[in-house]
């Protein structure tokens, strides 16, 4: 279908599902990650590179085998990506890096990401940098943002590991201990009524918020439910929001993504407030947990359209329509390293679509897989998933 080889930095579950989509279209993929990582387990055709996506030499080795480099995680070495792009340009090679290293670099620092969104006129929660992690500095934060506020690691954060809710004076020291040695910023506490998310496909290279209508395509607005800062459930479409809110969230997400350089799929997490206004929480420059439902309930999944975007293949507007209601439940590890399998088994028996990531034994709270329940109506999907949610709660303890 396309003779080019795609290199993926990272071989976790997102890389694995991206590879599944590539395999369906006979697209050759090389993966950079540890041996037997989730994606490598199912890549029989290309050994890829064993190593770390944060290691410059390993990234260079992967690049030497590929025509297009992409990522399934934002915590990669963007300096080597910048060098590779410059070398490709000066030496007349055709290595493409999508999305752009600039987008990845800005997004991987959540504070810089916020500043860029603000420049583009996108509303985000009020925040401030925390130059040194000290009690004195957090007193300055408190005088500006007031308790409670969210202390966040600027880099390396995922699944809430990097967030600490500072509700009162007594949380200050534990927060500093929990996030020590990490660059920090603080965010005002957002009393959202619902968390929303939209997957956006960027189809043009340039960063230009004003051209969002021609440079982006969106999937519908979904509702995400987090527990302890980690995504638990995704409802597609978001329940109980008006069509106007659904469209407005998609438009905001598209504008937000238009401000970044490069092509491919992006995830946009948002907060819906009581007055119906919407803030962007954060952006992911890659497939996203809130977009897994697209595998079963849209014509083309977030993985299919990511491949199309980075290979410059057309993406019809219909591709992202929601064809059926869906609820996605993450399969998270409990205390017992194997208890998550009880949920996978129950879901499978109940006719839910089960995705296990091949991570072996679980640790508590680790994403081991997910399941998707489809319904002719949302009520039907809600009814069918109810016992599975109860079991997930029991396993997590
Ligand atoms: P991800 O796995 O999505 O990358 P992350 O570790 O980057 O997560 P965030 O998205 O910043 O973390 O936060 C995780 C969750 O914590 C949010 O989805 C939301 O439920 C809650 N949260 C984050 N920031 C705030 C805030 N300012 N006010 C209230 N709740 C918040
Ligand atoms: Mg994040
Ligand atoms: Mg998040």
PDB file of N, CA and C in Angstrom, residues 336-382:
ATOM      1  N   UNK A 336      -3.212  -8.036  43.607  1.00  0.00           N
ATOM      2  CA  UNK A 336      -2.780  -9.336  43.096  1.00  0.00           C
ATOM      3  C   UNK A 336      -2.340  -9.150  41.627  1.00  0.00           C
ATOM      4  N   UNK A 337      -1.127  -9.603  41.289  1.00  0.00           N
ATOM      5  CA  UNK A 337      -0.601  -9.349  39.934  1.00  0.00           C
ATOM      6  C   UNK A 337      -1.414  -9.968  38.799  1.00  0.00           C
ATOM      7  N   UNK A 338      -2.294 -10.923  39.138  1.00  0.00           N
ATOM      8  CA  UNK A 338      -3.068 -11.555  38.068  1.00  0.00           C
ATOM      9  C   UNK A 338      -4.561 -11.247  38.116  1.00  0.00           C
ATOM     10  N   UNK A 339      -4.991 -10.483  39.097  1.00  0.00           N
ATOM     11  CA  UNK A 339      -6.440 -10.297  39.271  1.00  0.00           C
ATOM     12  C   UNK A 339      -7.090  -9.584  38.086  1.00  0.00           C
ATOM     13  N   UNK A 340      -6.309  -8.792  37.340  1.00  0.00           N
ATOM     14  CA  UNK A 340      -6.882  -8.083  36.194  1.00  0.00           C
ATOM     15  C   UNK A 340      -7.439  -9.052  35.153  1.00  0.00           C
ATOM     16  N   UNK A 341      -6.906 -10.279  35.152  1.00  0.00           N
ATOM     17  CA  UNK A 341      -7.370 -11.269  34.175  1.00  0.00           C
ATOM     18  C   UNK A 341      -8.820 -11.682  34.425  1.00  0.00           C
ATOM     19  N   UNK A 342      -9.265 -11.552  35.689  1.00  0.00           N
ATOM     20  CA  UNK A 342     -10.675 -11.863  35.995  1.00  0.00           C
ATOM     21  C   UNK A 342     -11.586 -10.916  35.224  1.00  0.00           C
ATOM     22  N   UNK A 343     -11.193  -9.654  35.146  1.00  0.00           N
ATOM     23  CA  UNK A 343     -12.004  -8.679  34.419  1.00  0.00           C
ATOM     24  C   UNK A 343     -11.964  -8.962  32.913  1.00  0.00           C
ATOM     25  N   UNK A 344     -10.775  -9.292  32.414  1.00  0.00           N
ATOM     26  CA  UNK A 344     -10.653  -9.600  30.980  1.00  0.00           C
ATOM     27  C   UNK A 344     -11.535 -10.794  30.624  1.00  0.00           C
ATOM     28  N   UNK A 345     -11.504 -11.813  31.478  1.00  0.00           N
ATOM     29  CA  UNK A 345     -12.321 -13.014  31.242  1.00  0.00           C
ATOM     30  C   UNK A 345     -13.809 -12.712  31.270  1.00  0.00           C
ATOM     31  N   UNK A 346     -14.217 -11.955  32.284  1.00  0.00           N
ATOM     32  CA  UNK A 346     -15.639 -11.621  32.424  1.00  0.00           C
ATOM     33  C   UNK A 346     -16.105 -10.802  31.229  1.00  0.00           C
ATOM     34  N   UNK A 347     -15.271  -9.874  30.790  1.00  0.00           N
ATOM     35  CA  UNK A 347     -15.640  -9.016  29.656  1.00  0.00           C
ATOM     36  C   UNK A 347     -15.765  -9.846  28.390  1.00  0.00           C
ATOM     37  N   UNK A 348     -14.815 -10.734  28.212  1.00  0.00           N
ATOM     38  CA  UNK A 348     -14.811 -11.607  27.036  1.00  0.00           C
ATOM     39  C   UNK A 348     -16.074 -12.460  27.011  1.00  0.00           C
ATOM     40  N   UNK A 349     -16.413 -13.040  28.175  1.00  0.00           N
ATOM     41  CA  UNK A 349     -17.604 -13.869  28.296  1.00  0.00           C
ATOM     42  C   UNK A 349     -18.858 -13.062  27.985  1.00  0.00           C
ATOM     43  N   UNK A 350     -18.849 -11.780  28.390  1.00  0.00           N
ATOM     44  CA  UNK A 350     -20.033 -10.934  28.204  1.00  0.00           C
ATOM     45  C   UNK A 350     -20.121 -10.369  26.787  1.00  0.00           C
ATOM     46  N   UNK A 351     -19.149 -10.660  25.959  1.00  0.00           N
ATOM     47  CA  UNK A 351     -19.199 -10.180  24.582  1.00  0.00           C
ATOM     48  C   UNK A 351     -18.640  -8.785  24.387  1.00  0.00           C
ATOM     49  N   UNK A 352     -17.896  -8.305  25.374  1.00  0.00           N
ATOM     50  CA  UNK A 352     -17.204  -7.020  25.184  1.00  0.00           C
ATOM     51  C   UNK A 352     -15.955  -7.283  24.355  1.00  0.00           C
ATOM     52  N   UNK A 353     -15.465  -6.243  23.706  1.00  0.00           N
ATOM     53  CA  UNK A 353     -14.227  -6.386  22.940  1.00  0.00           C
ATOM     54  C   UNK A 353     -13.057  -6.170  23.898  1.00  0.00           C
ATOM     55  N   UNK A 354     -12.223  -7.194  24.043  1.00  0.00           N
ATOM     56  CA  UNK A 354     -11.127  -7.131  25.013  1.00  0.00           C
ATOM     57  C   UNK A 354      -9.796  -6.874  24.308  1.00  0.00           C
ATOM     58  N   UNK A 355      -9.018  -5.960  24.848  1.00  0.00           N
ATOM     59  CA  UNK A 355      -7.661  -5.697  24.347  1.00  0.00           C
ATOM     60  C   UNK A 355      -6.707  -5.879  25.516  1.00  0.00           C
ATOM     61  N   UNK A 356      -5.891  -6.924  25.490  1.00  0.00           N
ATOM     62  CA  UNK A 356      -4.858  -7.076  26.517  1.00  0.00           C
ATOM     63  C   UNK A 356      -3.523  -6.703  25.897  1.00  0.00           C
ATOM     64  N   UNK A 357      -2.669  -6.039  26.683  1.00  0.00           N
ATOM     65  CA  UNK A 357      -1.481  -5.429  26.101  1.00  0.00           C
ATOM     66  C   UNK A 357      -0.213  -6.287  26.163  1.00  0.00           C
ATOM     67  N   UNK A 358      -0.298  -7.458  26.795  1.00  0.00           N
ATOM     68  CA  UNK A 358       0.886  -8.326  26.827  1.00  0.00           C
ATOM     69  C   UNK A 358       1.967  -7.812  27.768  1.00  0.00           C
ATOM     70  N   UNK A 359       1.556  -7.248  28.919  1.00  0.00           N
ATOM     71  CA  UNK A 359       2.547  -6.701  29.850  1.00  0.00           C
ATOM     72  C   UNK A 359       2.926  -7.678  30.964  1.00  0.00           C
ATOM     73  N   UNK A 360       2.427  -8.904  30.909  1.00  0.00           N
ATOM     74  CA  UNK A 360       2.774  -9.880  31.961  1.00  0.00           C
ATOM     75  C   UNK A 360       1.992  -9.625  33.222  1.00  0.00           C
ATOM     76  N   UNK A 361       2.687  -9.684  34.368  1.00  0.00           N
ATOM     77  CA  UNK A 361       2.023  -9.469  35.655  1.00  0.00           C
ATOM     78  C   UNK A 361       1.776  -7.984  35.893  1.00  0.00           C
ATOM     79  N   UNK A 362       0.705  -7.718  36.642  1.00  0.00           N
ATOM     80  CA  UNK A 362       0.338  -6.321  36.896  1.00  0.00           C
ATOM     81  C   UNK A 362       0.965  -5.787  38.176  1.00  0.00           C
ATOM     82  N   UNK A 363       1.083  -4.473  38.235  1.00  0.00           N
ATOM     83  CA  UNK A 363       1.276  -3.797  39.518  1.00  0.00           C
ATOM     84  C   UNK A 363       0.022  -2.952  39.712  1.00  0.00           C
ATOM     85  N   UNK A 364      -0.228  -2.530  40.940  1.00  0.00           N
ATOM     86  CA  UNK A 364      -1.475  -1.825  41.253  1.00  0.00           C
ATOM     87  C   UNK A 364      -1.595  -0.536  40.433  1.00  0.00           C
ATOM     88  N   UNK A 365      -2.708  -0.419  39.734  1.00  0.00           N
ATOM     89  CA  UNK A 365      -2.990   0.800  38.986  1.00  0.00           C
ATOM     90  C   UNK A 365      -2.399   0.840  37.591  1.00  0.00           C
ATOM     91  N   UNK A 366      -1.600  -0.169  37.213  1.00  0.00           N
ATOM     92  CA  UNK A 366      -0.983  -0.164  35.880  1.00  0.00           C
ATOM     93  C   UNK A 366      -2.024  -0.520  34.824  1.00  0.00           C
ATOM     94  N   UNK A 367      -1.948   0.153  33.675  1.00  0.00           N
ATOM     95  CA  UNK A 367      -2.873  -0.166  32.580  1.00  0.00           C
ATOM     96  C   UNK A 367      -2.431  -1.467  31.906  1.00  0.00           C
ATOM     97  N   UNK A 368      -3.249  -2.515  32.069  1.00  0.00           N
ATOM     98  CA  UNK A 368      -2.910  -3.833  31.521  1.00  0.00           C
ATOM     99  C   UNK A 368      -3.678  -4.132  30.239  1.00  0.00           C
ATOM    100  N   UNK A 369      -4.756  -3.381  30.028  1.00  0.00           N
ATOM    101  CA  UNK A 369      -5.578  -3.591  28.846  1.00  0.00           C
ATOM    102  C   UNK A 369      -6.787  -2.684  28.923  1.00  0.00           C
ATOM    103  N   UNK A 370      -7.699  -2.845  27.984  1.00  0.00           N
ATOM    104  CA  UNK A 370      -8.968  -2.130  28.080  1.00  0.00           C
ATOM    105  C   UNK A 370     -10.052  -2.967  27.437  1.00  0.00           C
ATOM    106  N   UNK A 371     -11.293  -2.619  27.703  1.00  0.00           N
ATOM    107  CA  UNK A 371     -12.404  -3.316  27.056  1.00  0.00           C
ATOM    108  C   UNK A 371     -13.389  -2.272  26.554  1.00  0.00           C
ATOM    109  N   UNK A 372     -14.059  -2.620  25.461  1.00  0.00           N
ATOM    110  CA  UNK A 372     -15.038  -1.703  24.892  1.00  0.00           C
ATOM    111  C   UNK A 372     -16.372  -2.420  24.739  1.00  0.00           C
ATOM    112  N   UNK A 373     -17.412  -1.785  25.258  1.00  0.00           N
ATOM    113  CA  UNK A 373     -18.775  -2.304  25.134  1.00  0.00           C
ATOM    114  C   UNK A 373     -19.534  -1.396  24.172  1.00  0.00           C
ATOM    115  N   UNK A 374     -20.143  -1.982  23.168  1.00  0.00           N
ATOM    116  CA  UNK A 374     -20.922  -1.197  22.203  1.00  0.00           C
ATOM    117  C   UNK A 374     -22.401  -1.330  22.521  1.00  0.00           C
ATOM    118  N   UNK A 375     -23.176  -0.301  22.145  1.00  0.00           N
ATOM    119  CA  UNK A 375     -24.619  -0.394  22.350  1.00  0.00           C
ATOM    120  C   UNK A 375     -25.354   0.300  21.220  1.00  0.00           C
ATOM    121  N   UNK A 376     -26.554  -0.204  20.924  1.00  0.00           N
ATOM    122  CA  UNK A 376     -27.386   0.522  19.960  1.00  0.00           C
ATOM    123  C   UNK A 376     -27.736   1.889  20.530  1.00  0.00           C
ATOM    124  N   UNK A 377     -27.848   1.923  21.871  1.00  0.00           N
ATOM    125  CA  UNK A 377     -28.045   3.197  22.571  1.00  0.00           C
ATOM    126  C   UNK A 377     -27.025   3.231  23.707  1.00  0.00           C
ATOM    127  N   UNK A 378     -26.798   4.421  24.259  1.00  0.00           N
ATOM    128  CA  UNK A 378     -25.893   4.547  25.410  1.00  0.00           C
ATOM    129  C   UNK A 378     -26.456   3.762  26.591  1.00  0.00           C
ATOM    130  N   UNK A 379     -27.805   3.771  26.745  1.00  0.00           N
ATOM    131  CA  UNK A 379     -28.426   3.063  27.875  1.00  0.00           C
ATOM    132  C   UNK A 379     -28.094   1.567  27.804  1.00  0.00           C
ATOM    133  N   UNK A 380     -28.135   1.023  26.600  1.00  0.00           N
ATOM    134  CA  UNK A 380     -27.825  -0.400  26.445  1.00  0.00           C
ATOM    135  C   UNK A 380     -26.372  -0.679  26.849  1.00  0.00           C
ATOM    136  N   UNK A 381     -25.466   0.163  26.378  1.00  0.00           N
ATOM    137  CA  UNK A 381     -24.047  -0.026  26.718  1.00  0.00           C
ATOM    138  C   UNK A 381     -23.842   0.138  28.231  1.00  0.00           C
ATOM    139  N   UNK A 382     -24.545   1.104  28.830  1.00  0.00           N
ATOM    140  CA  UNK A 382     -24.414   1.344  30.283  1.00  0.00           C
ATOM    141  C   UNK A 382     -24.867   0.121  31.069  1.00  0.00           C
TER     142      UNK A 382
END
